[in-house]
PDB file of C-alpha atoms in Angstrom:
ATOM      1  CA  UNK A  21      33.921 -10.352  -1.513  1.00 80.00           C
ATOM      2  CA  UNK A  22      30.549  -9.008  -1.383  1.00 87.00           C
ATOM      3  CA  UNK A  23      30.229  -5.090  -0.163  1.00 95.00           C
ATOM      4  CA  UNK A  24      27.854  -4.867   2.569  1.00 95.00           C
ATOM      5  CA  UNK A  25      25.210  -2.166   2.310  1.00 97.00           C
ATOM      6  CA  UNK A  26      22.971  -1.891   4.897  1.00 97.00           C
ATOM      7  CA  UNK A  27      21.362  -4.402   7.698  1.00 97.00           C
ATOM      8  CA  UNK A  28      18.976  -3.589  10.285  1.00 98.00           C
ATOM      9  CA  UNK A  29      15.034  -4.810  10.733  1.00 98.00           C
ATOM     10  CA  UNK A  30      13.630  -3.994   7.688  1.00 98.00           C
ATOM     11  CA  UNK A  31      10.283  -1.584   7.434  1.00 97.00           C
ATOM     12  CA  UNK A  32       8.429  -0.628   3.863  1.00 97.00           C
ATOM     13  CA  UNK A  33      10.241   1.324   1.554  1.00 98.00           C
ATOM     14  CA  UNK A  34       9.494   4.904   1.495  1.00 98.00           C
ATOM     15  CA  UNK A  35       8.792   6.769  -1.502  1.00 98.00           C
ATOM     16  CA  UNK A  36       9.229  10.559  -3.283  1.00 97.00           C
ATOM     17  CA  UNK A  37       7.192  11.190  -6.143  1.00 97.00           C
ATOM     18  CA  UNK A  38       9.372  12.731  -8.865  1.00 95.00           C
ATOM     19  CA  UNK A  39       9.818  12.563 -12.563  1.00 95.00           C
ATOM     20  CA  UNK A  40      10.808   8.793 -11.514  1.00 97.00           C
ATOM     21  CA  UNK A  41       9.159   7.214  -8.155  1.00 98.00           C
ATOM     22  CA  UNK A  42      12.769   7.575  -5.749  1.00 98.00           C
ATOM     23  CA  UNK A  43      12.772   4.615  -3.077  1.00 98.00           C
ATOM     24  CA  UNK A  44      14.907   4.044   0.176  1.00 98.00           C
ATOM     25  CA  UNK A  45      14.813   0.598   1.768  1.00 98.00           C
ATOM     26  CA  UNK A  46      14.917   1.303   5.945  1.00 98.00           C
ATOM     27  CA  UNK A  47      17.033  -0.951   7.092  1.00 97.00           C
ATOM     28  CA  UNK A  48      17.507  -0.482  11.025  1.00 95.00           C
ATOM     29  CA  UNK A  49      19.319   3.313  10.975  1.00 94.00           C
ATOM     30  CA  UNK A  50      20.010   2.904   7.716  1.00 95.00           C
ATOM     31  CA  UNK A  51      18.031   4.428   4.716  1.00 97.00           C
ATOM     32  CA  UNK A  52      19.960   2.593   1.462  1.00 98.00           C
ATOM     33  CA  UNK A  53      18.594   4.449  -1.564  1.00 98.00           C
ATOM     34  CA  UNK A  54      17.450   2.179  -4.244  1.00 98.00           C
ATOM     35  CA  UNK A  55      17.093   3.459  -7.456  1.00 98.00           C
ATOM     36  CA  UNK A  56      20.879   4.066  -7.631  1.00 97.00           C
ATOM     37  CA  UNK A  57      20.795   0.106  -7.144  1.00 98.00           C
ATOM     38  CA  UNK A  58      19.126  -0.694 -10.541  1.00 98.00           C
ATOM     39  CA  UNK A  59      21.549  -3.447 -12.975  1.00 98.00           C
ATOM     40  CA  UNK A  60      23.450  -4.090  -9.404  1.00 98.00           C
ATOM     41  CA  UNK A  61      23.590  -7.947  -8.649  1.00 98.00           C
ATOM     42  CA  UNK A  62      22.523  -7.822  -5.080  1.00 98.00           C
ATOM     43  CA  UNK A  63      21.930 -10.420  -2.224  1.00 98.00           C
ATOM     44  CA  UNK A  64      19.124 -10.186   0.572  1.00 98.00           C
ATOM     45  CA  UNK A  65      19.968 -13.006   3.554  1.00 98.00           C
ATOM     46  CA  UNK A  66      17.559 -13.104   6.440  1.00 98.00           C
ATOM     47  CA  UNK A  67      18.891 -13.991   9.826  1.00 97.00           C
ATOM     48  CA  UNK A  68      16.046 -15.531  11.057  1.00 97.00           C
ATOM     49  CA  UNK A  69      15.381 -12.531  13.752  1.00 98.00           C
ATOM     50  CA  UNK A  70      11.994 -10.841  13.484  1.00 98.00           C
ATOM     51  CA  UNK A  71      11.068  -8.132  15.562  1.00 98.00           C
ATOM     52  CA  UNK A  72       7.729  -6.601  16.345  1.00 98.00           C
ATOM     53  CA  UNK A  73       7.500  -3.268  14.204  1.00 98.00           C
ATOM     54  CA  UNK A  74       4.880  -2.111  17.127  1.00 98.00           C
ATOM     55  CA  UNK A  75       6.510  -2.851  20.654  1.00 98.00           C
ATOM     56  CA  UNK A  76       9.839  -4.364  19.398  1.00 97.00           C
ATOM     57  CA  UNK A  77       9.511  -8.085  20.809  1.00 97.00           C
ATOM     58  CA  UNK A  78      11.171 -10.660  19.206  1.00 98.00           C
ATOM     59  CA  UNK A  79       8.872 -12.929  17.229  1.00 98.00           C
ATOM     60  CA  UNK A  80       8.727 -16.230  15.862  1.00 96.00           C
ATOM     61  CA  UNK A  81       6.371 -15.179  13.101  1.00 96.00           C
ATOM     62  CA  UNK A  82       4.611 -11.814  11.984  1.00 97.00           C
ATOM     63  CA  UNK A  83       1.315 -11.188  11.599  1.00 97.00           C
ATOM     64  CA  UNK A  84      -0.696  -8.319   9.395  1.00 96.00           C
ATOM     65  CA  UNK A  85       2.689  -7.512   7.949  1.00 95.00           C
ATOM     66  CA  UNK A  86       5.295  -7.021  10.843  1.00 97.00           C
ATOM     67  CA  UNK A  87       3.754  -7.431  14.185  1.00 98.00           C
ATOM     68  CA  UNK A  88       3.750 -10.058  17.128  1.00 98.00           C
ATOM     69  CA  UNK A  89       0.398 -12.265  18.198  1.00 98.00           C
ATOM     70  CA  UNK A  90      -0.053 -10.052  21.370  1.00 98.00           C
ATOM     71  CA  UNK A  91       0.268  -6.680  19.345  1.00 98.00           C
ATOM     72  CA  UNK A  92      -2.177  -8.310  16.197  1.00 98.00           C
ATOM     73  CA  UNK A  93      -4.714  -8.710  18.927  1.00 97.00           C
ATOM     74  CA  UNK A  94      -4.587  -5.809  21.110  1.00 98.00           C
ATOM     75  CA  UNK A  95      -3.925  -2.993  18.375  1.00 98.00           C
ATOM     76  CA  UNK A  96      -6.820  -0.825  16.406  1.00 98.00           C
ATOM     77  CA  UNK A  97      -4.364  -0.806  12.998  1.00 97.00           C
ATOM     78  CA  UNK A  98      -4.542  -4.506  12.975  1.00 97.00           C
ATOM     79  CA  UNK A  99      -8.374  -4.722  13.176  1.00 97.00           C
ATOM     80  CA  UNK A 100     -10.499  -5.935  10.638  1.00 96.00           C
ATOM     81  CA  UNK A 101     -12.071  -2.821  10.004  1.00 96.00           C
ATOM     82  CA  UNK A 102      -8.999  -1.854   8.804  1.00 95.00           C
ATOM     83  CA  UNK A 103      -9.478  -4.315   5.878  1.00 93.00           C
ATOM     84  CA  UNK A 104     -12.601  -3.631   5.952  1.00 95.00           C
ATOM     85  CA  UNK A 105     -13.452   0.369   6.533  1.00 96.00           C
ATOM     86  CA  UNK A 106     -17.310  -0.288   5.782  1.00 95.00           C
ATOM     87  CA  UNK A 107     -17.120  -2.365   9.332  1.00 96.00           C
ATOM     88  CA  UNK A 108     -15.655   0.460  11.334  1.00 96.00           C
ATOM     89  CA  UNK A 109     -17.109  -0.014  15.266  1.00 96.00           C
ATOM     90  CA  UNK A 110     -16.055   3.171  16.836  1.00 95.00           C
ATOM     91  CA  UNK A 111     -19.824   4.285  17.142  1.00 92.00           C
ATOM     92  CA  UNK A 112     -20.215   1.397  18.822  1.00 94.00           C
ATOM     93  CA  UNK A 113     -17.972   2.085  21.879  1.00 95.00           C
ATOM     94  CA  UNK A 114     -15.750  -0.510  20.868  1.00 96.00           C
ATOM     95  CA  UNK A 115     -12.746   0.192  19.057  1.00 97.00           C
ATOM     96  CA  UNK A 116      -9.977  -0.783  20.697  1.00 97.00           C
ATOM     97  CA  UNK A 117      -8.136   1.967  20.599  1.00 97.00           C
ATOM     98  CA  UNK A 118     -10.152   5.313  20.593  1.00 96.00           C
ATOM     99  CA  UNK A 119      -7.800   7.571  21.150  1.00 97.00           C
ATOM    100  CA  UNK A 120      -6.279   5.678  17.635  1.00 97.00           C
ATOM    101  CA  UNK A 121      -9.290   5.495  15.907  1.00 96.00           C
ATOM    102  CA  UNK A 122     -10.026   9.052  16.655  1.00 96.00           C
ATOM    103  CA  UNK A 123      -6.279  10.273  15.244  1.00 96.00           C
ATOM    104  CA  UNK A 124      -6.815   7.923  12.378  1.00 96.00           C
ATOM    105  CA  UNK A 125     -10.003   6.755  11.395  1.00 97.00           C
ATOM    106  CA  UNK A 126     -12.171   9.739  12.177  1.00 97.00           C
ATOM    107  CA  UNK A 127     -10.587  12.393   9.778  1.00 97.00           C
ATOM    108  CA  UNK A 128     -10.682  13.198   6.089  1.00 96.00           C
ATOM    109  CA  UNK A 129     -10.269  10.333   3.810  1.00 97.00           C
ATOM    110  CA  UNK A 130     -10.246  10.173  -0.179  1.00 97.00           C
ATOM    111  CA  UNK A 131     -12.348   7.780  -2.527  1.00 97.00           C
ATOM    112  CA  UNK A 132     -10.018   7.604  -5.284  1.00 98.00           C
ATOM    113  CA  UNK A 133      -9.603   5.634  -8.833  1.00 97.00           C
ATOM    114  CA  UNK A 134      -6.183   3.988  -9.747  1.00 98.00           C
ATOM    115  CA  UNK A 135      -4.957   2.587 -12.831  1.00 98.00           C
ATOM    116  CA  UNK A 136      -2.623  -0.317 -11.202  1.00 96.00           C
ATOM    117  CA  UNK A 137      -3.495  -3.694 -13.366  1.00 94.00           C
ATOM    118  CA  UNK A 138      -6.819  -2.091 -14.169  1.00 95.00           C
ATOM    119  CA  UNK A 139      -9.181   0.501 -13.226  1.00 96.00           C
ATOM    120  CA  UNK A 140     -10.268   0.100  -9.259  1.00 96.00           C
ATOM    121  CA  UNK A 141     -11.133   1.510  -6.484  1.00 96.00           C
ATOM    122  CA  UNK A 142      -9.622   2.542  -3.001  1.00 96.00           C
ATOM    123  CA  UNK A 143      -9.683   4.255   0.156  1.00 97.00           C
ATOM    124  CA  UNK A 144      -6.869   6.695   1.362  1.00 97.00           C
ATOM    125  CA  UNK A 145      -6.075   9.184   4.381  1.00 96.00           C
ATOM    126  CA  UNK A 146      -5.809  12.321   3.195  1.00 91.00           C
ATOM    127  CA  UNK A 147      -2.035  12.471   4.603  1.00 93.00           C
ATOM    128  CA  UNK A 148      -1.265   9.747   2.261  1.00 96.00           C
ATOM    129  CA  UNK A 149      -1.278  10.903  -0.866  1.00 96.00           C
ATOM    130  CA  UNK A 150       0.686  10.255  -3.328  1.00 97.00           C
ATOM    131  CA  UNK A 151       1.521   7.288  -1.085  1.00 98.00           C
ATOM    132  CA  UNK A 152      -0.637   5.173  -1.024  1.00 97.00           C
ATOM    133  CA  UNK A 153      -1.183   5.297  -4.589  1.00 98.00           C
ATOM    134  CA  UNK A 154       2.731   4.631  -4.844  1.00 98.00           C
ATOM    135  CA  UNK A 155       2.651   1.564  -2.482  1.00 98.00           C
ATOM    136  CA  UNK A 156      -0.272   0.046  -5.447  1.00 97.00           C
ATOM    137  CA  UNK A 157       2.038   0.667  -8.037  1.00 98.00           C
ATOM    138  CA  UNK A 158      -0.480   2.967  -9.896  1.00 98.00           C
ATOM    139  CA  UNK A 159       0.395   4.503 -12.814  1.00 98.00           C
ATOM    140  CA  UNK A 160      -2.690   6.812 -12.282  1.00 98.00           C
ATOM    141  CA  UNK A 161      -4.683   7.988  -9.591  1.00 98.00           C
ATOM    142  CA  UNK A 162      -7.311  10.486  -9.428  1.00 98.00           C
ATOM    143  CA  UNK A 163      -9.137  11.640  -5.856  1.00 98.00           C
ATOM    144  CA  UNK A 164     -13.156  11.492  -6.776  1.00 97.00           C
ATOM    145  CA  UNK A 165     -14.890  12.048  -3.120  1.00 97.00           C
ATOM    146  CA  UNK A 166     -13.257  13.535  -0.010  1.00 97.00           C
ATOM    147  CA  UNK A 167     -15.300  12.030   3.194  1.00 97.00           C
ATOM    148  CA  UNK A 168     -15.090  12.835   7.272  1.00 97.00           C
ATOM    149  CA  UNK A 169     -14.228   9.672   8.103  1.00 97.00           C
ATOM    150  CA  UNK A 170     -13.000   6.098   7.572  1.00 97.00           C
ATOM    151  CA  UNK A 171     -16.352   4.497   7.695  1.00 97.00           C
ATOM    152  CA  UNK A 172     -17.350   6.654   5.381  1.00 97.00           C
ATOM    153  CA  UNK A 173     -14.889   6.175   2.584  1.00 97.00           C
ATOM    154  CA  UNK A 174     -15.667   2.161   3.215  1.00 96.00           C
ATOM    155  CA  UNK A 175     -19.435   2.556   2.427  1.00 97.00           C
ATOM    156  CA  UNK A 176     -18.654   4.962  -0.927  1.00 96.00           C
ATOM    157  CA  UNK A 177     -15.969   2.083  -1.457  1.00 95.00           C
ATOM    158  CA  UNK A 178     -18.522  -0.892  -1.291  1.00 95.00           C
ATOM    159  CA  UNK A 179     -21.111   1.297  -3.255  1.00 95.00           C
ATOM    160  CA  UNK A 180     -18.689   1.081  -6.118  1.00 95.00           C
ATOM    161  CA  UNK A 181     -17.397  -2.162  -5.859  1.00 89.00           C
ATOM    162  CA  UNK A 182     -20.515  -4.027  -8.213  1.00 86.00           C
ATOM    163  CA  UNK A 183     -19.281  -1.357 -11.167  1.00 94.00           C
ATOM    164  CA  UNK A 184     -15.133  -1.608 -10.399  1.00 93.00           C
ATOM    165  CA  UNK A 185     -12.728  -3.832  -8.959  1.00 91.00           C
ATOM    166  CA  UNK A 186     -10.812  -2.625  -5.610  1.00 89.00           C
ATOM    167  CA  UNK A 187      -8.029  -5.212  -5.522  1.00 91.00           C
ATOM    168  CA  UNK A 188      -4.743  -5.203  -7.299  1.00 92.00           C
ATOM    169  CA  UNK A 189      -3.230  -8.218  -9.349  1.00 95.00           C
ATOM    170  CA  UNK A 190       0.004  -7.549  -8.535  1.00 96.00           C
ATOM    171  CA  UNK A 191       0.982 -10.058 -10.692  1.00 97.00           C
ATOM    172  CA  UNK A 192       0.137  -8.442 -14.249  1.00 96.00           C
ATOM    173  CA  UNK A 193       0.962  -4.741 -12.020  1.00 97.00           C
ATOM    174  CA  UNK A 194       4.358  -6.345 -12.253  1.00 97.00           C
ATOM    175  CA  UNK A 195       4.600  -7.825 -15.467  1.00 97.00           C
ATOM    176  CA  UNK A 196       4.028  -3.622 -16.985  1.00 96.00           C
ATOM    177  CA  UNK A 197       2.124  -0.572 -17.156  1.00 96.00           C
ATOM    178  CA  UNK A 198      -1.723  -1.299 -17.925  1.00 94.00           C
ATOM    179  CA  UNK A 199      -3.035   0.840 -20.656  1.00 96.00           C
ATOM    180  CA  UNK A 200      -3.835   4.478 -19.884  1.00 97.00           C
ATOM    181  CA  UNK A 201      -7.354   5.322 -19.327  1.00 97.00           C
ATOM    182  CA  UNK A 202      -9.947   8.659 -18.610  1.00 97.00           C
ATOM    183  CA  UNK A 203     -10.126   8.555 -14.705  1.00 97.00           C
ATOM    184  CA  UNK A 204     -12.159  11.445 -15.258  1.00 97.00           C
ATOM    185  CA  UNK A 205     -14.922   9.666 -17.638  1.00 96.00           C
ATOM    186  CA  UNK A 206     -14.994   6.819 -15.553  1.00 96.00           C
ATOM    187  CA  UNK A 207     -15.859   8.570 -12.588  1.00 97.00           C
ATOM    188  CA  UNK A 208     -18.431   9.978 -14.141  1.00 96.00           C
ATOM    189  CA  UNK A 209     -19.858   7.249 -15.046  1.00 96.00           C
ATOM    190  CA  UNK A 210     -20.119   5.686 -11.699  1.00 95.00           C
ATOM    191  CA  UNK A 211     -21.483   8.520 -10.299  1.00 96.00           C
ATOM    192  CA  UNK A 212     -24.074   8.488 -13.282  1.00 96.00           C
ATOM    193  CA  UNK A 213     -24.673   4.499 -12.087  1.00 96.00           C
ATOM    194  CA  UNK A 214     -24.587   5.070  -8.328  1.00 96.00           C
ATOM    195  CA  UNK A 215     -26.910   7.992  -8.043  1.00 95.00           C
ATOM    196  CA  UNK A 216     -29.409   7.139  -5.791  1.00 96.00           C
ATOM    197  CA  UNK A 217     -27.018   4.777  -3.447  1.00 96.00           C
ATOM    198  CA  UNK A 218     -24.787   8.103  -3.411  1.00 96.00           C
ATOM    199  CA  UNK A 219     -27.993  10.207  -2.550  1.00 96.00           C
ATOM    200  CA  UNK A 220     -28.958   7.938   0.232  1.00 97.00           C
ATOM    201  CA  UNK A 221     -25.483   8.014   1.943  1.00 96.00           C
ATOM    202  CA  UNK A 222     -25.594  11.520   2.075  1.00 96.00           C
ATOM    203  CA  UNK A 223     -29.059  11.668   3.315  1.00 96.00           C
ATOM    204  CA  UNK A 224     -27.325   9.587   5.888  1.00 96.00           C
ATOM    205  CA  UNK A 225     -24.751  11.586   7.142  1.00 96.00           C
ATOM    206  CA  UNK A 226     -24.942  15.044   5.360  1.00 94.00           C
ATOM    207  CA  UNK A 227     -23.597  17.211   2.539  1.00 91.00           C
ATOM    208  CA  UNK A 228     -21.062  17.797   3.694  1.00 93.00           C
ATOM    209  CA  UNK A 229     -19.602  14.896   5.138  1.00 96.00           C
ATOM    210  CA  UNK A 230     -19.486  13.055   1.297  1.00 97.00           C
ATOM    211  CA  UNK A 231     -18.069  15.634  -0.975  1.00 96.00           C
ATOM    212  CA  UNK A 232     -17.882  14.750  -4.872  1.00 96.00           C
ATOM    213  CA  UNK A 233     -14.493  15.915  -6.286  1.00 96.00           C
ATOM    214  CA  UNK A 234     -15.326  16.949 -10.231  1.00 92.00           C
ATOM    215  CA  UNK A 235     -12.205  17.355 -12.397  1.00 87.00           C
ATOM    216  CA  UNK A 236      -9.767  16.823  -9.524  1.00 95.00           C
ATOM    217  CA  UNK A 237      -6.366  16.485 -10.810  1.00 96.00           C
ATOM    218  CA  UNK A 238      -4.662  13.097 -12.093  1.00 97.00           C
ATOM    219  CA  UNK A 239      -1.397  12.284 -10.729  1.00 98.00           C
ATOM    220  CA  UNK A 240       0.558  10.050 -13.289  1.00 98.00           C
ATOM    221  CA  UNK A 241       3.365   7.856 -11.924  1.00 98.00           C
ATOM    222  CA  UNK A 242       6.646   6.655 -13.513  1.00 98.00           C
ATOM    223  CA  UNK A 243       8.492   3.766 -11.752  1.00 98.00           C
ATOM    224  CA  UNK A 244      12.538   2.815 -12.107  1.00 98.00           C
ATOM    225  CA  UNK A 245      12.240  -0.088 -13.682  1.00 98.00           C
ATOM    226  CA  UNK A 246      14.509  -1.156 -16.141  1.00 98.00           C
ATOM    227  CA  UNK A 247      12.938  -4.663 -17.343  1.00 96.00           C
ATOM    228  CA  UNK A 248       9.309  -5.939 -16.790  1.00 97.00           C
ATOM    229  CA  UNK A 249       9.418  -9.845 -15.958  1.00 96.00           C
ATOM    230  CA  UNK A 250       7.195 -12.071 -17.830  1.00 94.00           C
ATOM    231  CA  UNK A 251       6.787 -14.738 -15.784  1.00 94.00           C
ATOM    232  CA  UNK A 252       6.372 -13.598 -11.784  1.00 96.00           C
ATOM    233  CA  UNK A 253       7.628 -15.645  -9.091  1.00 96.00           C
ATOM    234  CA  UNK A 254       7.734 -14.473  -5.804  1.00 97.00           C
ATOM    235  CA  UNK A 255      10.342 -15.333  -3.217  1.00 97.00           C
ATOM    236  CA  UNK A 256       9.504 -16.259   0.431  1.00 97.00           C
ATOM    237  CA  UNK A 257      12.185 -15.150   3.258  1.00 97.00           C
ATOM    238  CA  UNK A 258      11.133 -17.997   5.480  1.00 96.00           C
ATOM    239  CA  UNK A 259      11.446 -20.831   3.177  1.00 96.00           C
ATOM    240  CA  UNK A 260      14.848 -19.377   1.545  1.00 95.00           C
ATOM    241  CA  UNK A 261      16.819 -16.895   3.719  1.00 97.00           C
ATOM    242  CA  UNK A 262      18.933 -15.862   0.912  1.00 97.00           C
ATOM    243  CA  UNK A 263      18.346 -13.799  -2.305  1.00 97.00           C
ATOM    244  CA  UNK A 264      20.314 -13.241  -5.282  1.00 97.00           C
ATOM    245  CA  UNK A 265      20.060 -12.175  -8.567  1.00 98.00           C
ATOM    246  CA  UNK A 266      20.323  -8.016 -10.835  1.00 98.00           C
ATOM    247  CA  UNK A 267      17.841  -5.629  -9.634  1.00 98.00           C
ATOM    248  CA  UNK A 268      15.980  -4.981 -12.553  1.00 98.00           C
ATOM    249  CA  UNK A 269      13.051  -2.246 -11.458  1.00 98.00           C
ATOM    250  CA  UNK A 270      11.434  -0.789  -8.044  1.00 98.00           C
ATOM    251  CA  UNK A 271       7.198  -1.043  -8.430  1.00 98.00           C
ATOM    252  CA  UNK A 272       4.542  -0.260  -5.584  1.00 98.00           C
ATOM    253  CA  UNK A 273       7.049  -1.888  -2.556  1.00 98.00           C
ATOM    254  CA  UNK A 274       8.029  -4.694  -4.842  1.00 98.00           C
ATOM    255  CA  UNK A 275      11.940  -5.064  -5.563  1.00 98.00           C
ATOM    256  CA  UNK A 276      12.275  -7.251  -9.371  1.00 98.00           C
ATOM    257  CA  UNK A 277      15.328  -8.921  -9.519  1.00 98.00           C
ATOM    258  CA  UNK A 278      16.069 -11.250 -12.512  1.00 97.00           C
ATOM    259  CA  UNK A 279      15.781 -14.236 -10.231  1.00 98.00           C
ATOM    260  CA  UNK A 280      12.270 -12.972  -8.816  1.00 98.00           C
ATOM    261  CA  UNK A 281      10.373 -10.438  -6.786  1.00 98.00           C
ATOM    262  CA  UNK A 282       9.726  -9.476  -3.206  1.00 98.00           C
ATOM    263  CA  UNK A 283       7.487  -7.620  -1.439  1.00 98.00           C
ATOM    264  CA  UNK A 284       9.290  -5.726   1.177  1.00 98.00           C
ATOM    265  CA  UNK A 285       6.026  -4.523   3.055  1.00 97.00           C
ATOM    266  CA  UNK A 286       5.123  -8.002   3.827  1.00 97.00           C
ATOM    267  CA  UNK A 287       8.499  -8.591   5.942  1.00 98.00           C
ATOM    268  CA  UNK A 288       8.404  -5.401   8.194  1.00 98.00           C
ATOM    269  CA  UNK A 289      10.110  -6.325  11.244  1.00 98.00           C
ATOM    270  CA  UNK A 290      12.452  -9.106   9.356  1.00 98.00           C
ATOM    271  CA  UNK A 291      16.798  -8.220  10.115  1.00 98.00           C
ATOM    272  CA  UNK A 292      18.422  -8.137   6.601  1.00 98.00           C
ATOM    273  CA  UNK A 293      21.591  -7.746   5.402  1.00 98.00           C
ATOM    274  CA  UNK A 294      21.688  -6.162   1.736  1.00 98.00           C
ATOM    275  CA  UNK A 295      24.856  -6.382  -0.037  1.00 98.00           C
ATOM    276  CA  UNK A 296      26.471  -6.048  -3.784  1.00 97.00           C
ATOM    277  CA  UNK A 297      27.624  -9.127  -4.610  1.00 95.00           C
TER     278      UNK A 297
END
């Protein structure tokens, strides 16, 4: 008979960084520690119930990873500034939630580089480190400019983007470590290449509001994964309610199971049952 862990609605797995990244799955009250779960043959079964991770309406389908139409449309966090820092309206008048923005958006943010598939580039609250680079499944990450707000760190973002990539492949993330690389020489040279953007911006809004970081420390990352797949295929909850299959490994908020991989941020709000089977 299989054991029943945990079951609950389902939010992103948190994280501790340690000599090995430590993971708990939320799962309603429940917070089932992972990494104990590793070579355990496992099933996930959906029961079809999603509720809104926001105001806790049941939902026929989520949107931006966990909330209901209503909530997607009404709340700042699921604007497309959010996406897309560089488009930030709050000087406008027209965010639409100030108070929100004003918690969230305008406050200290990093620039950073990760090592994920690749080298790229991202955009971080400054309460979210290491997390953030966790979530990416970085194996390095290395703060380069601390900004005073969101819109900022989108423009220093964008200035970058013609010289690095900011997206993931989460595919080839999944499939192993990318090589190690000098986060440190590879700031410096984009800061060599984007001089004169870099001097404009801070014409723009001052000094001190775009801060270069030199040297700032590298934080490397270790995940518990026991076996890298080769080929990736990813499972869908609402097309098959049921998974089964041996974890293998824990990387960014992926679980790897032998039989294929899921990412557990995308079904926030989704009631699960986890059990050893």
């Amino acid at each position: 008979m299989p054991e029943i862990l945990a079951s609950g609605a389902v939010r992103k797995m948190t994280t501790e960084l340690s000599d090995e990244v430590q993971y708990q799955l939320p799962l309603g009250d429940s917070h089932l520690p992972m990494n104990a779960l590793l070579g355990s043959a496992l099933s996930l079964s959906y029961s079809g119930q999603i509720n809104c991770i926001a105001c806790d309406r049941k939902t026929n389908k989520s949107f931006s990873q966990g909330f209901c139409y209503p909530c997607f449309k009404r709340l700042a966090q699921c604007d497309t500034c959010i996406m897309s820092p560089e488009k930030c309206h709050y000087d406008a008048g027209t965010c639409r939630e100030p108070q929100w923005g004003e918690a969230n958006c305008m406050i200290d943010h990093f620039v950073y580089l990760s090592n994920t598939s690749g080298v790229k580039v991202g955009i971080t609250r400054h309460s979210q480190v290491p997390t953030r680079w966790i979530d990416q499944g970085a194996t390095q990450a290395q703060p380069i400019f601390r900004v005073s707000t969101r819109l900022q760190s989108g423009l220093v973002e964008t200035m970058f983007k013609s010289h690095v990539a900011d997206k993931t492949s989460w595919q080839a993330m999944l499939k192993g470590d990318a090589e190690p690389v000098d986060l440190e020489q590879r700031r410096q040279a984009l800061m060599s290449a984007c001089g004169d953007e870099l001097a404009a911006l801070q014409e723009r809004f001052g000094l001190q509001a775009i801060t270069p970081l030199e040297g700032a420390e590298e934080t490397r990352i270790r995940y518990p994964v026991l076996e890298h797949p080769t080929k990736v295929k990813s499972f869908n909850l609402d097309k098959a309610p049921l998974i089964e299959g041996t974890l293998q490994g824990i990387k960014g908020q992926y679980l790897i199971f032998d039989t294929g991989v899921i990412n557990m941020r995308k079904y926030a709000g989704y009631h699960l049952e986890v059990a050893k089977i």
